[in-house]
Short mmCIF file of C-alpha atoms in Angstrom, two decimals:
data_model
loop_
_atom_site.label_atom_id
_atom_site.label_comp_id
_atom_site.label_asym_id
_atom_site.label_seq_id
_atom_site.Cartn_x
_atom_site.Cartn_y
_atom_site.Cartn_z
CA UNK A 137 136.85 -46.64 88.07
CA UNK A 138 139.54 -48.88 85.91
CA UNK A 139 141.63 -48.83 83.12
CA UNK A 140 143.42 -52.00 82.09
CA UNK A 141 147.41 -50.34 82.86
CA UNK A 142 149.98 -50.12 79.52
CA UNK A 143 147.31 -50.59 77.19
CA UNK A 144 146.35 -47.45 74.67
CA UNK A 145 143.60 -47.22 72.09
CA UNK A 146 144.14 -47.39 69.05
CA UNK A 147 140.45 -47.06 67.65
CA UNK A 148 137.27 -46.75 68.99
CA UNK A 149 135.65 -43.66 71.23
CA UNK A 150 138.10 -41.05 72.56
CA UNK A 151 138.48 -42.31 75.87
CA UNK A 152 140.43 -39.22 77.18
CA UNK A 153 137.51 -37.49 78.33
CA UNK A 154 136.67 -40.44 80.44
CA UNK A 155 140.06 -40.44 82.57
CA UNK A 156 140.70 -38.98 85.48
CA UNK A 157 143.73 -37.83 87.09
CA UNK A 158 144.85 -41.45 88.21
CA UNK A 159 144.02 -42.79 84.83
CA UNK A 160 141.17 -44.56 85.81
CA UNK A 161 138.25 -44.91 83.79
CA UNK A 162 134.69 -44.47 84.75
CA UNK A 163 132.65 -47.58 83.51
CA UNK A 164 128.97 -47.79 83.58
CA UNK A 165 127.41 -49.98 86.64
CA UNK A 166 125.99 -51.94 83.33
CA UNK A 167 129.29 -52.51 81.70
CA UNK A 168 130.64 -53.71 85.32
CA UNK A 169 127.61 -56.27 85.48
CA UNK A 170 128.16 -57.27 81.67
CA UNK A 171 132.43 -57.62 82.82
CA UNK A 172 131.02 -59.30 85.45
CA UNK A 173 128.58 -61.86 84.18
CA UNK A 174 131.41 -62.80 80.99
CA UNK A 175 133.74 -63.99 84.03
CA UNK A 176 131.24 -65.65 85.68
CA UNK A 177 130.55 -67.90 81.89
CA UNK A 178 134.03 -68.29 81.53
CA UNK A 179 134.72 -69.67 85.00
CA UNK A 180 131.86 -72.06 84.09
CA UNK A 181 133.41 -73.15 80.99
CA UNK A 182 136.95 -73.30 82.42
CA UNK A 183 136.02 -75.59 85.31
CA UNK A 184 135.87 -78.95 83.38
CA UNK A 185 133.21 -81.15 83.50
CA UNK A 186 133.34 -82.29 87.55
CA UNK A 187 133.65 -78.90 89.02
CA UNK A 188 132.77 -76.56 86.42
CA UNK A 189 129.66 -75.30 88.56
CA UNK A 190 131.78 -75.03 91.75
CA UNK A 191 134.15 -72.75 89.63
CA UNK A 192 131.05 -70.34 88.60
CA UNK A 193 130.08 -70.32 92.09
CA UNK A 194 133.32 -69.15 93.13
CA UNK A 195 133.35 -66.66 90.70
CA UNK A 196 129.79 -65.32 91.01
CA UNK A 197 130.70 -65.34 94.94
CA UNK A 198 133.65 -62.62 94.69
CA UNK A 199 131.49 -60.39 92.29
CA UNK A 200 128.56 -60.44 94.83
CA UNK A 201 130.96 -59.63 97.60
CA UNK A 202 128.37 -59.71 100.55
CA UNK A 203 128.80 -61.37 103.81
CA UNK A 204 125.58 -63.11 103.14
CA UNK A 205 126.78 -65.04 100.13
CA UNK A 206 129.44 -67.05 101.30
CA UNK A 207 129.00 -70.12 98.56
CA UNK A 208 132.62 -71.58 96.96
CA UNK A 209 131.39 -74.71 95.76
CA UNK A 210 127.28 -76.53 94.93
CA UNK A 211 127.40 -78.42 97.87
CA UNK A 212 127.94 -75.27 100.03
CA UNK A 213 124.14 -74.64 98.16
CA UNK A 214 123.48 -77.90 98.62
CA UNK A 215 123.88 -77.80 102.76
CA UNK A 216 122.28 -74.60 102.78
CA UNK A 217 119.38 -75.71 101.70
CA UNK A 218 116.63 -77.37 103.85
CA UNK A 219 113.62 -79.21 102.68
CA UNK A 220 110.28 -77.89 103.41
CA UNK A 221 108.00 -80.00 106.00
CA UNK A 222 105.40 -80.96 104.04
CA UNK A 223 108.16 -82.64 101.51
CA UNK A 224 109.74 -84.52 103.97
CA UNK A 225 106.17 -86.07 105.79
CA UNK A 226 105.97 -89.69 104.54
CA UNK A 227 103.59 -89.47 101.46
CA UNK A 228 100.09 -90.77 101.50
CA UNK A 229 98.40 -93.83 99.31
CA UNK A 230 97.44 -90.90 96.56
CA UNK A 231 100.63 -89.78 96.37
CA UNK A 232 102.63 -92.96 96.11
CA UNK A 233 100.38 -93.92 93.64
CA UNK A 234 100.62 -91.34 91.48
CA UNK A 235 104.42 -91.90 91.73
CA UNK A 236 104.31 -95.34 90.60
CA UNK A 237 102.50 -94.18 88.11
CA UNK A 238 105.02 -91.49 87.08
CA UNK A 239 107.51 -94.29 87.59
CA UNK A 240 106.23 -96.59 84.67
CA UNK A 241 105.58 -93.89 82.70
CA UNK A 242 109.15 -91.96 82.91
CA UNK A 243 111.04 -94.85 84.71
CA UNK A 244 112.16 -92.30 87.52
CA UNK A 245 111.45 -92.86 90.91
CA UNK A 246 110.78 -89.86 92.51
CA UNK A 247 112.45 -90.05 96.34
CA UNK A 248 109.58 -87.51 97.97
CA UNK A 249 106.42 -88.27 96.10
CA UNK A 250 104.46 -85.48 97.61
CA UNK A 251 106.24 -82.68 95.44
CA UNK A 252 104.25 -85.10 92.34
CA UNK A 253 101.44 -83.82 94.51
CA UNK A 254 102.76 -80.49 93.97
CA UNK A 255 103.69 -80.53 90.89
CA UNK A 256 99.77 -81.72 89.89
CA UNK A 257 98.00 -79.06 92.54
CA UNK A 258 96.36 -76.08 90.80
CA UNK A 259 96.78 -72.73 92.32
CA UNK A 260 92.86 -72.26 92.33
CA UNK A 261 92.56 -75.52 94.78
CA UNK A 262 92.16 -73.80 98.66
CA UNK A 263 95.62 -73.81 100.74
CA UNK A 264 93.69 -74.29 103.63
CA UNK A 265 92.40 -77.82 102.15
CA UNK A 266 96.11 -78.63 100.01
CA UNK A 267 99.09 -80.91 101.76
CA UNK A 268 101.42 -79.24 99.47
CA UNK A 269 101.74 -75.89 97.64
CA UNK A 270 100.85 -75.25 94.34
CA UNK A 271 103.06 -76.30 91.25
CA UNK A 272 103.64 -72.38 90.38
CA UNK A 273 107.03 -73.01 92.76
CA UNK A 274 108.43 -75.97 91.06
CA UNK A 275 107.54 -74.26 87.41
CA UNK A 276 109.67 -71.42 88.25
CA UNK A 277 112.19 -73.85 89.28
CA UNK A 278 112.19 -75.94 86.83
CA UNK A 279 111.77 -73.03 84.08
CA UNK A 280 114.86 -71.57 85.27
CA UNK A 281 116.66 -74.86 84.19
CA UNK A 282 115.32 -75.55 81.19
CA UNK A 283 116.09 -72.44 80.16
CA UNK A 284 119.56 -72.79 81.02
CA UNK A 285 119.67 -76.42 78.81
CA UNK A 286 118.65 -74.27 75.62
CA UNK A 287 121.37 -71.41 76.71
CA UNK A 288 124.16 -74.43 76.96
CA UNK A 289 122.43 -76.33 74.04
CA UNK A 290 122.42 -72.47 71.68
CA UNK A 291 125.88 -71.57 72.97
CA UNK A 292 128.16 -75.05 72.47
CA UNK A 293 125.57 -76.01 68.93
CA UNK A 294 126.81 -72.38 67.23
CA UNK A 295 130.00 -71.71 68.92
CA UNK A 296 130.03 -69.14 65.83
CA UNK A 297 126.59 -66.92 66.60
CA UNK A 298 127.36 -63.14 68.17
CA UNK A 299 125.17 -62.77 71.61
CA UNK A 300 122.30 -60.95 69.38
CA UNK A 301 121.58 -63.91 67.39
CA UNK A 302 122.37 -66.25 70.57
CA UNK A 303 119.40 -64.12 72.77
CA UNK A 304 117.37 -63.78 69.71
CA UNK A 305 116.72 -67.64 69.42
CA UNK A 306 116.77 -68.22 73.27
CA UNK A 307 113.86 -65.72 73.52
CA UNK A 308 112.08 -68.08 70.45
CA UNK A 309 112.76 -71.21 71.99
CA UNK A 310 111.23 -69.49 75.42
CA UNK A 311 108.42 -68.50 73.57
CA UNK A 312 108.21 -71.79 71.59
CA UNK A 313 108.18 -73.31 75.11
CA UNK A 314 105.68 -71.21 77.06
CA UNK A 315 103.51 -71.80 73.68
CA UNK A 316 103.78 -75.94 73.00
CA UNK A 317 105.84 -76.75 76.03
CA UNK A 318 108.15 -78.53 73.32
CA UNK A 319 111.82 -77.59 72.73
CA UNK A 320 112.57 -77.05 68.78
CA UNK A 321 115.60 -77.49 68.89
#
């Protein structure tokens, strides 16, 4: 229950019925989460360009308010995080082939060749007989980041475009991706 104090409406929805006796306003558990996630996109744009992730951590930290999510900064997700076994093992001839390979194709060297393994091991192949897991992990991983390059790329190209339009063509390049795996834009 809120309402922003000394501020009256002067068009829009009667709001009158919504208020209690304390003033407060009942808001939707959506609206809250929509309040919520606009703070958490400003913090990230407010932070500059060396911390502007540990400000949306902070931010997405008080709005989860759980003892379990105690995050104020990346490399708080950073420590947290452990690498699985079979990344760390040293990697095997295949496997530092295939990153050379990768290597003079791309030019990156990959520090733990075995998630190349991974990344090339069909879910179909037997996990009693695989080293590694199947790539199906590291696609939703690195899904979830492309998809936040076209979000950045939609939102700072058309600093104009209303959310609608801003979704609409993030759901086309999505689509354009699953289809081609190439980004139109």
């Amino acid at each position: 229950m809120w309402y922003p104090p000394g501020l009256s409406l002067e068009y829009g929805r009667d709001h009158a019925k919504f208020i209690d006796s304390e003033g407060k306003h009942s808001l939707a558990e959506k609206t809250i989460a929509d309040v919520c996630e606009a703070l958490i996109g400003a913090s990230l744009l407010s932070g500059g360009d060396d911390n502007r992730y540990d400000m949306a951590i902070k931010a997405v930290t008080i709005f989860v308010n759980s003892q379990n999510h105690t995050a104020t900064s990346w490399k708080d997700y950073i420590s947290a995080y452990s690498i699985p076994l079979y990344q760390n093992r040293a990697p095997d001839g295949f496997e530092k082939n295939l990153a050379r390979q990768i290597f003079e194709k791309v030019g990156y060297d990959f520090k733990y060749p075995r998630l190349l393994r991974s990344a090339f091991t069909h879910p179909s192949y037997p996990l009693a007989w695989a080293k590694v897991p199947c790539y199906q992990r590291l696609e939703f991983l690195g899904d979830a980041l492309l998809d936040m390059v076209c979000v950045e790329h939609l939102f700072h190209r058309f600093p104009n475009r209303d959310p609608q339009w801003l979704t609409e063509h993030k759901v086309r390049i999505s689509f354009s991706k699953a289809k081609s795996h190439i980004i139109p834009y």
